Amino acid sequence: MAEIHIIGQILSGKGFPKQNLFCKWSFQYGNNWKVISGRKEGQTQVESSEFDDNCKWCFPIDIHFATRGIQGWPKIYIQVYHLDWLGRSQLFGYGFLTIPTSPGNYVLDCFTWRPFGSLRERFIQFFMGGGPQLKYPDLVFSASDRYKLNTETMGIVTFEINVILRNFQKFGVEYM
Amino acid sequence: MSDGTFLLSLSGQIDYISILAGAGSSWHCKYEFVAGPDWKIVGGLEAGLSQTANVVSNGEDIVLNLPIDIVYKSTNLHGWPQIVLSVYSGINLQGYGRSHIPLQPGLHKLNISLSKPQPSSFLGYLGTFFGYQPELLQPKMLASTAGNNLIQMMSSGEVYVTINNVFQGLNILGYDIGRVN
């Protein structure tokens, strides 16, 4: 089987309206793919920044996949949350990032969004926090159901990712 | 390497710390490498401690010029080495930083962001008025993907590190690390 290593870090989140952010991440991949070692989901620490709005998580990612086919190339799915002063967490953004299909070192931006509530919901959100969330987070990946959503722009999550392929050439996969 | 292993040799230095440093403070930095279970150190030091560098004028960069030299041997890329830094001013912690060792051969200039833990209890918060700064029992935990969910951290400052790395035997094992930038 061909193997792929994804090694890198969730560098930072910037452009979010508030600090004290953390990021939940998980890998999504097709049926042919198997995780040999490494975690496929996790959560960063809660980070804030002293002087700007750039929360530098620097959270490591290191995962090793084996695959029988190239269908369902892995994606990283992220949810950014804000932890407020009462210890409540509220959703600040959804997003996903497709892992590049050629080997190399990449710095990639994931642009995030969140559901946009009605006027009444936004009023409550402004004073009380909270806000609408997706009931079925799989909606993030489906291109066919997105039209039902009402969203607003949130910040940018930056990743640094190294992709290393093994034995792809042996199976005749042309990636360069 | 015919026995399925490859070598990673890295050499370089921790150049300087860029952080809000007041005149009269003295700083030092600890580094340690964290790697997966398959990784063995063939040569060099796993951890090190810098000299104490004194700050003469406000806001200057703190030059350490601390050499790093280490050679790893492994059979698996998983658990790629990471460097974990702890920066202290006097005996007070000023920040932790971590970064993967670059996965491509050649010269790399890293800037590693530092962040320090914030107190999580009211008592801890009161303690900050008396100069108490929470620390991690094991800074190496930052290098694990297991998560450190409940830690709240504040980022401040950066450390500049130069690393040269060389691989041996990666291509033979079928790995393709891509075009080197």
Short mmCIF file of C-alpha atoms in Angstrom, two decimals:
data_model
loop_
_atom_site.label_atom_id
_atom_site.label_comp_id
_atom_site.label_asym_id
_atom_site.label_seq_id
_atom_site.Cartn_x
_atom_site.Cartn_y
_atom_site.Cartn_z
CA MET A 1 0.00 0.00 0.00
CA ALA A 2 1.09 3.52 -0.63
CA GLU A 3 1.75 5.60 2.41
CA ILE A 4 1.48 9.27 3.21
CA HIS A 5 2.84 11.21 6.14
CA ILE A 6 1.25 14.49 7.11
CA ILE A 7 3.44 16.34 9.55
CA GLY A 8 2.99 19.93 10.49
CA GLN A 9 1.29 22.34 12.80
CA ILE A 10 -1.76 24.45 13.26
CA LEU A 11 0.10 27.74 13.32
CA SER A 12 -2.32 30.47 14.17
CA GLY A 13 -5.80 31.91 14.03
CA LYS A 14 -6.19 35.53 13.12
CA GLY A 15 -8.97 37.91 12.21
CA PHE A 16 -11.39 36.52 14.74
CA PRO A 17 -13.46 39.06 16.66
CA LYS A 18 -12.17 37.92 20.04
CA GLN A 19 -9.14 36.27 21.63
CA ASN A 20 -9.01 33.17 23.81
CA LEU A 21 -9.51 30.80 20.95
CA PHE A 22 -9.05 27.09 20.62
CA CYS A 23 -9.34 24.86 17.65
CA LYS A 24 -10.78 21.37 17.38
CA TRP A 25 -9.41 19.48 14.44
CA SER A 26 -10.00 16.11 12.87
CA PHE A 27 -9.03 14.30 9.69
CA GLN A 28 -11.66 13.20 7.19
CA TYR A 29 -10.73 10.62 4.58
CA GLY A 30 -12.18 8.03 2.26
CA ASN A 31 -12.84 4.36 2.95
CA ASN A 32 -9.65 3.20 1.31
CA TRP A 33 -7.56 5.08 3.82
CA LYS A 34 -6.26 3.75 7.08
CA VAL A 35 -4.46 5.50 9.90
CA ILE A 36 -1.32 3.57 10.81
CA SER A 37 -0.14 5.82 13.59
CA GLY A 38 -0.82 9.26 14.96
CA ARG A 39 -3.93 10.97 16.13
CA LYS A 40 -6.68 11.82 13.73
CA GLU A 41 -8.44 14.34 15.95
CA GLY A 42 -7.62 16.64 18.77
CA GLN A 43 -7.94 20.02 20.32
CA THR A 44 -5.46 22.82 20.83
CA GLN A 45 -4.86 24.80 23.95
CA VAL A 46 -6.70 28.05 24.53
CA GLU A 47 -4.56 30.81 23.17
CA SER A 48 -4.63 34.56 23.31
CA SER A 49 -2.16 37.14 22.17
CA GLU A 50 -0.75 40.03 24.07
CA PHE A 51 -0.45 42.66 21.38
CA ASP A 52 -2.37 41.66 18.28
CA ASP A 53 -5.25 39.43 17.25
CA ASN A 54 -2.99 36.59 16.10
CA CYS A 55 -3.45 33.52 18.32
CA LYS A 56 -0.41 31.35 17.82
CA TRP A 57 -1.36 27.81 18.72
CA CYS A 58 1.69 26.12 17.20
CA PHE A 59 -0.06 22.81 17.71
CA PRO A 60 1.68 19.75 16.26
CA ILE A 61 0.05 17.35 13.82
CA ASP A 62 1.74 14.09 12.87
CA ILE A 63 -0.22 11.34 11.16
CA HIS A 64 0.65 8.38 8.97
CA PHE A 65 -1.86 7.02 6.46
CA ALA A 66 -1.82 4.00 4.23
CA THR A 67 -4.10 3.86 1.23
CA ARG A 68 -5.30 1.51 -1.47
CA GLY A 69 -6.61 4.26 -3.72
CA ILE A 70 -6.38 7.98 -4.14
CA GLN A 71 -10.09 8.55 -3.76
CA GLY A 72 -11.01 10.40 -0.59
CA TRP A 73 -7.72 12.23 -0.14
CA PRO A 74 -7.56 13.44 3.47
CA LYS A 75 -8.94 16.76 4.60
CA ILE A 76 -8.53 18.54 7.90
CA TYR A 77 -11.79 19.67 9.39
CA ILE A 78 -11.58 22.41 12.00
CA GLN A 79 -13.88 24.14 14.39
CA VAL A 80 -12.67 27.26 16.16
CA TYR A 81 -14.17 28.10 19.51
CA HIS A 82 -13.89 31.08 21.81
CA LEU A 83 -13.65 30.48 25.54
CA ASP A 84 -15.22 33.37 27.40
CA TRP A 85 -14.52 34.63 30.88
CA LEU A 86 -17.23 32.42 32.36
CA GLY A 87 -15.64 29.29 30.94
CA ARG A 88 -18.26 28.87 28.23
CA SER A 89 -17.13 28.00 24.76
CA GLN A 90 -18.90 29.35 21.73
CA LEU A 91 -18.46 28.49 18.11
CA PHE A 92 -16.38 30.95 16.11
CA GLY A 93 -15.86 29.15 12.86
CA TYR A 94 -16.03 26.06 10.70
CA GLY A 95 -13.63 25.25 7.97
CA PHE A 96 -11.75 22.55 6.18
CA LEU A 97 -8.52 22.26 4.34
CA THR A 98 -7.61 19.78 1.64
CA ILE A 99 -4.21 18.22 2.15
CA PRO A 100 -2.05 18.97 -0.91
CA THR A 101 -1.60 16.01 -3.20
CA SER A 102 2.05 16.60 -4.04
CA PRO A 103 4.77 16.18 -1.50
CA GLY A 104 6.43 19.25 -0.08
CA ASN A 105 6.22 21.96 2.51
CA TYR A 106 3.19 24.23 2.50
CA VAL A 107 1.84 27.14 4.49
CA LEU A 108 -1.90 27.11 3.93
CA ASP A 109 -4.72 29.35 5.04
CA CYS A 110 -8.10 27.97 5.96
CA PHE A 111 -10.82 30.59 5.74
CA THR A 112 -13.54 29.98 8.26
CA TRP A 113 -17.20 30.91 8.54
CA ARG A 114 -20.00 30.44 10.98
CA PRO A 115 -23.77 30.28 10.74
CA PHE A 116 -25.51 33.63 10.68
CA GLY A 117 -28.56 33.81 12.91
CA SER A 118 -31.72 35.84 12.62
CA LEU A 119 -31.81 39.41 13.91
CA ARG A 120 -33.16 38.21 17.23
CA GLU A 121 -30.48 35.52 17.54
CA ARG A 122 -27.76 37.99 16.69
CA PHE A 123 -29.04 40.38 19.30
CA ILE A 124 -28.89 37.65 21.92
CA GLN A 125 -25.49 36.53 20.67
CA PHE A 126 -24.09 40.02 21.00
CA PHE A 127 -24.99 40.31 24.67
CA MET A 128 -25.06 36.72 25.88
CA GLY A 129 -22.69 34.85 23.62
CA GLY A 130 -23.54 31.52 22.06
CA GLY A 131 -25.03 31.53 18.61
CA PRO A 132 -26.26 29.01 16.08
CA GLN A 133 -24.27 25.86 15.34
CA LEU A 134 -24.60 23.21 12.71
CA LYS A 135 -26.68 20.28 13.86
CA TYR A 136 -24.98 18.07 11.28
CA PRO A 137 -21.35 19.19 10.94
CA ASP A 138 -20.98 16.95 7.90
CA LEU A 139 -22.69 19.78 6.05
CA VAL A 140 -19.30 21.44 5.97
CA PHE A 141 -18.11 18.88 3.43
CA SER A 142 -21.18 18.52 1.30
CA ALA A 143 -21.39 20.83 -1.66
CA SER A 144 -24.99 19.92 -2.33
CA ASP A 145 -26.58 21.11 0.91
CA ARG A 146 -24.69 24.33 1.46
CA TYR A 147 -27.31 26.48 -0.25
CA LYS A 148 -29.54 26.17 2.79
CA LEU A 149 -27.06 27.91 5.04
CA ASN A 150 -26.77 31.52 6.04
CA THR A 151 -23.20 32.33 7.07
CA GLU A 152 -20.84 35.09 8.01
CA THR A 153 -17.10 35.45 7.54
CA MET A 154 -14.82 34.65 10.44
CA GLY A 155 -11.04 34.51 10.73
CA ILE A 156 -8.22 32.70 9.02
CA VAL A 157 -6.52 29.64 10.45
CA THR A 158 -3.01 29.11 9.14
CA PHE A 159 -1.46 25.67 8.82
CA GLU A 160 2.05 24.62 8.05
CA ILE A 161 1.97 21.18 6.50
CA ASN A 162 4.56 18.82 5.16
CA VAL A 163 3.34 16.05 2.92
CA ILE A 164 5.57 13.06 2.34
CA LEU A 165 4.52 10.28 0.02
CA ARG A 166 5.87 6.78 -0.01
CA ASN A 167 5.65 4.13 -2.75
CA PHE A 168 3.19 6.14 -4.83
CA GLN A 169 5.45 5.83 -7.83
CA LYS A 170 5.51 2.06 -7.41
CA PHE A 171 1.75 1.96 -7.97
CA GLY A 172 1.90 4.28 -10.94
CA VAL A 173 0.36 7.30 -9.28
CA GLU A 174 1.47 10.43 -11.10
CA TYR A 175 1.48 13.30 -8.70
CA MET A 176 4.09 15.69 -10.01
CA MET B 1 21.14 2.12 4.82
CA SER B 2 20.06 -1.33 3.87
CA ASP B 3 18.45 -2.21 7.20
CA GLY B 4 15.45 0.02 6.61
CA THR B 5 16.74 2.93 8.62
CA PHE B 6 17.52 6.46 7.63
CA LEU B 7 19.52 9.19 9.27
CA LEU B 8 18.62 12.78 10.03
CA SER B 9 21.48 15.03 10.92
CA LEU B 10 20.81 18.53 12.04
CA SER B 11 23.07 21.28 13.12
CA GLY B 12 22.44 24.89 13.75
CA GLN B 13 21.97 27.38 16.47
CA ILE B 14 19.41 29.23 18.52
CA ASP B 15 20.22 32.70 17.29
CA TYR B 16 18.28 35.11 19.43
CA ILE B 17 15.10 35.75 21.37
CA SER B 18 12.91 38.62 20.29
CA ILE B 19 10.71 39.55 23.20
CA LEU B 20 9.82 42.57 25.29
CA ALA B 21 12.92 42.63 27.46
CA GLY B 22 13.64 45.35 29.96
CA ALA B 23 17.14 46.67 30.63
CA GLY B 24 18.75 44.85 33.53
CA SER B 25 17.00 41.54 33.01
CA SER B 26 18.98 38.41 32.35
CA TRP B 27 17.66 35.61 30.19
CA HIS B 28 18.32 32.00 29.45
CA CYS B 29 16.78 29.38 27.27
CA LYS B 30 16.44 25.62 27.54
CA TYR B 31 15.94 23.41 24.51
CA GLU B 32 14.95 19.78 24.31
CA PHE B 33 14.18 17.48 21.44
CA VAL B 34 11.14 15.26 21.42
CA ALA B 35 10.81 12.45 18.92
CA GLY B 36 8.67 9.37 18.44
CA PRO B 37 9.41 5.89 19.79
CA ASP B 38 11.23 4.72 16.66
CA TRP B 39 13.73 7.51 16.81
CA LYS B 40 17.15 6.96 18.31
CA ILE B 41 19.79 9.56 18.96
CA VAL B 42 23.03 8.50 17.35
CA GLY B 43 25.03 11.55 18.31
CA GLY B 44 24.64 14.87 20.03
CA LEU B 45 22.71 16.16 22.98
CA GLU B 46 18.99 15.72 23.45
CA ALA B 47 18.68 18.80 25.64
CA GLY B 48 20.69 21.86 26.45
CA LEU B 49 20.78 25.03 28.41
CA SER B 50 22.04 28.37 27.19
CA GLN B 51 24.23 30.86 28.88
CA THR B 52 22.66 33.74 30.80
CA ALA B 53 22.32 36.69 28.49
CA ASN B 54 21.97 40.13 29.98
CA VAL B 55 19.92 42.94 28.49
CA VAL B 56 21.59 46.31 28.52
CA SER B 57 19.09 48.55 26.77
CA ASN B 58 15.33 48.25 26.61
CA GLY B 59 13.81 46.11 23.90
CA GLU B 60 16.96 44.71 22.40
CA ASP B 61 17.11 41.21 21.00
CA ILE B 62 18.67 38.68 23.31
CA VAL B 63 21.44 36.96 21.41
CA LEU B 64 22.19 33.43 22.56
CA ASN B 65 24.02 31.85 19.63
CA LEU B 66 23.53 28.47 21.29
CA PRO B 67 24.67 25.58 19.11
CA ILE B 68 22.40 22.63 18.34
CA ASP B 69 23.88 19.44 16.95
CA ILE B 70 22.06 16.15 16.89
CA VAL B 71 21.86 13.06 14.70
CA TYR B 72 18.81 10.83 14.68
CA LYS B 73 18.25 7.38 13.28
CA SER B 74 14.82 6.02 12.58
CA THR B 75 12.79 3.55 10.57
CA ASN B 76 9.59 5.56 10.45
CA LEU B 77 8.82 9.16 9.73
CA HIS B 78 6.07 9.21 12.30
CA GLY B 79 7.19 11.00 15.44
CA TRP B 80 9.37 13.40 13.50
CA PRO B 81 11.58 15.31 15.97
CA GLN B 82 10.38 18.53 17.48
CA ILE B 83 12.27 21.13 19.42
CA VAL B 84 10.74 22.48 22.61
CA LEU B 85 12.09 25.72 24.03
CA SER B 86 11.59 27.22 27.46
CA VAL B 87 12.65 30.83 27.89
CA TYR B 88 13.29 32.26 31.33
CA SER B 89 14.05 35.73 32.59
CA GLY B 90 15.94 35.25 35.82
CA ILE B 91 14.00 32.37 37.29
CA ASN B 92 10.66 33.45 35.87
CA LEU B 93 9.23 31.62 32.94
CA GLN B 94 8.59 33.88 29.96
CA GLY B 95 7.39 31.42 27.40
CA TYR B 96 7.42 28.02 25.80
CA GLY B 97 7.82 27.38 22.12
CA ARG B 98 7.83 24.33 19.93
CA SER B 99 8.43 23.54 16.33
CA HIS B 100 8.98 20.56 14.10
CA ILE B 101 12.43 20.16 12.68
CA PRO B 102 12.08 21.10 8.99
CA LEU B 103 11.20 18.12 6.82
CA GLN B 104 13.31 19.19 3.90
CA PRO B 105 17.07 19.19 3.64
CA GLY B 106 18.95 22.44 3.56
CA LEU B 107 19.13 25.67 5.49
CA HIS B 108 16.08 26.76 7.43
CA LYS B 109 15.41 29.86 9.47
CA LEU B 110 12.65 29.18 11.96
CA ASN B 111 10.91 31.69 14.09
CA ILE B 112 9.26 29.92 16.94
CA SER B 113 6.49 31.75 18.75
CA LEU B 114 6.54 31.67 22.51
CA SER B 115 3.57 31.49 24.80
CA LYS B 116 3.20 31.20 28.51
CA PRO B 117 0.51 29.50 30.55
CA GLN B 118 -2.07 31.60 32.32
CA PRO B 119 -3.32 30.77 35.81
CA SER B 120 -6.46 28.66 35.84
CA SER B 121 -7.67 29.29 39.36
CA PHE B 122 -8.52 32.36 41.38
CA LEU B 123 -5.62 31.64 43.72
CA GLY B 124 -3.31 31.40 40.77
CA TYR B 125 -4.65 34.68 39.47
CA LEU B 126 -3.99 36.34 42.82
CA GLY B 127 -0.51 34.89 42.69
CA THR B 128 0.29 36.77 39.50
CA PHE B 129 0.22 39.98 41.53
CA PHE B 130 3.09 38.59 43.57
CA GLY B 131 5.16 37.55 40.60
CA TYR B 132 3.98 33.97 40.41
CA GLN B 133 3.97 32.53 36.92
CA PRO B 134 2.48 29.10 36.25
CA GLU B 135 4.79 26.63 34.54
CA LEU B 136 4.32 23.31 32.86
CA LEU B 137 5.61 20.31 34.75
CA GLN B 138 6.69 18.78 31.48
CA PRO B 139 7.13 21.23 28.62
CA LYS B 140 7.47 18.20 26.37
CA MET B 141 3.71 17.82 26.50
CA LEU B 142 3.48 20.68 24.04
CA ALA B 143 5.02 18.42 21.44
CA SER B 144 2.41 15.71 21.82
CA THR B 145 -0.65 15.73 19.63
CA ALA B 146 -2.64 14.36 22.55
CA GLY B 147 -3.87 17.82 23.30
CA ASN B 148 -3.59 20.14 26.20
CA ASN B 149 -7.14 21.26 26.04
CA LEU B 150 -7.63 23.15 29.21
CA ILE B 151 -4.44 25.13 29.29
CA GLN B 152 -4.88 28.79 28.56
CA MET B 153 -1.88 30.48 27.11
CA MET B 154 -0.83 33.96 26.14
CA SER B 155 1.59 34.36 23.29
CA SER B 156 4.49 36.77 23.54
CA GLY B 157 7.76 36.94 21.70
CA GLU B 158 9.63 34.73 19.29
CA VAL B 159 12.83 32.75 19.16
CA TYR B 160 14.88 32.69 15.96
CA VAL B 161 16.57 29.42 15.18
CA THR B 162 18.76 28.44 12.24
CA ILE B 163 18.87 24.79 11.32
CA ASN B 164 20.71 22.91 8.61
CA ASN B 165 19.56 19.41 8.05
CA VAL B 166 20.71 16.51 5.97
CA PHE B 167 18.97 13.20 5.34
CA GLN B 168 20.52 9.93 4.45
CA GLY B 169 18.67 6.96 3.02
CA LEU B 170 15.19 8.46 2.75
CA ASN B 171 14.81 8.11 -0.99
CA ILE B 172 15.99 4.53 -0.99
CA LEU B 173 13.17 3.65 1.38
CA GLY B 174 10.64 4.97 -1.14
CA TYR B 175 9.88 8.27 0.53
CA ASP B 176 9.30 11.35 -1.58
CA ILE B 177 9.63 14.58 0.34
CA GLY B 178 8.85 16.75 -2.64
CA ARG B 179 10.67 19.57 -4.29
CA VAL B 180 12.95 21.47 -1.97
CA ASN B 181 12.13 25.16 -1.90
#
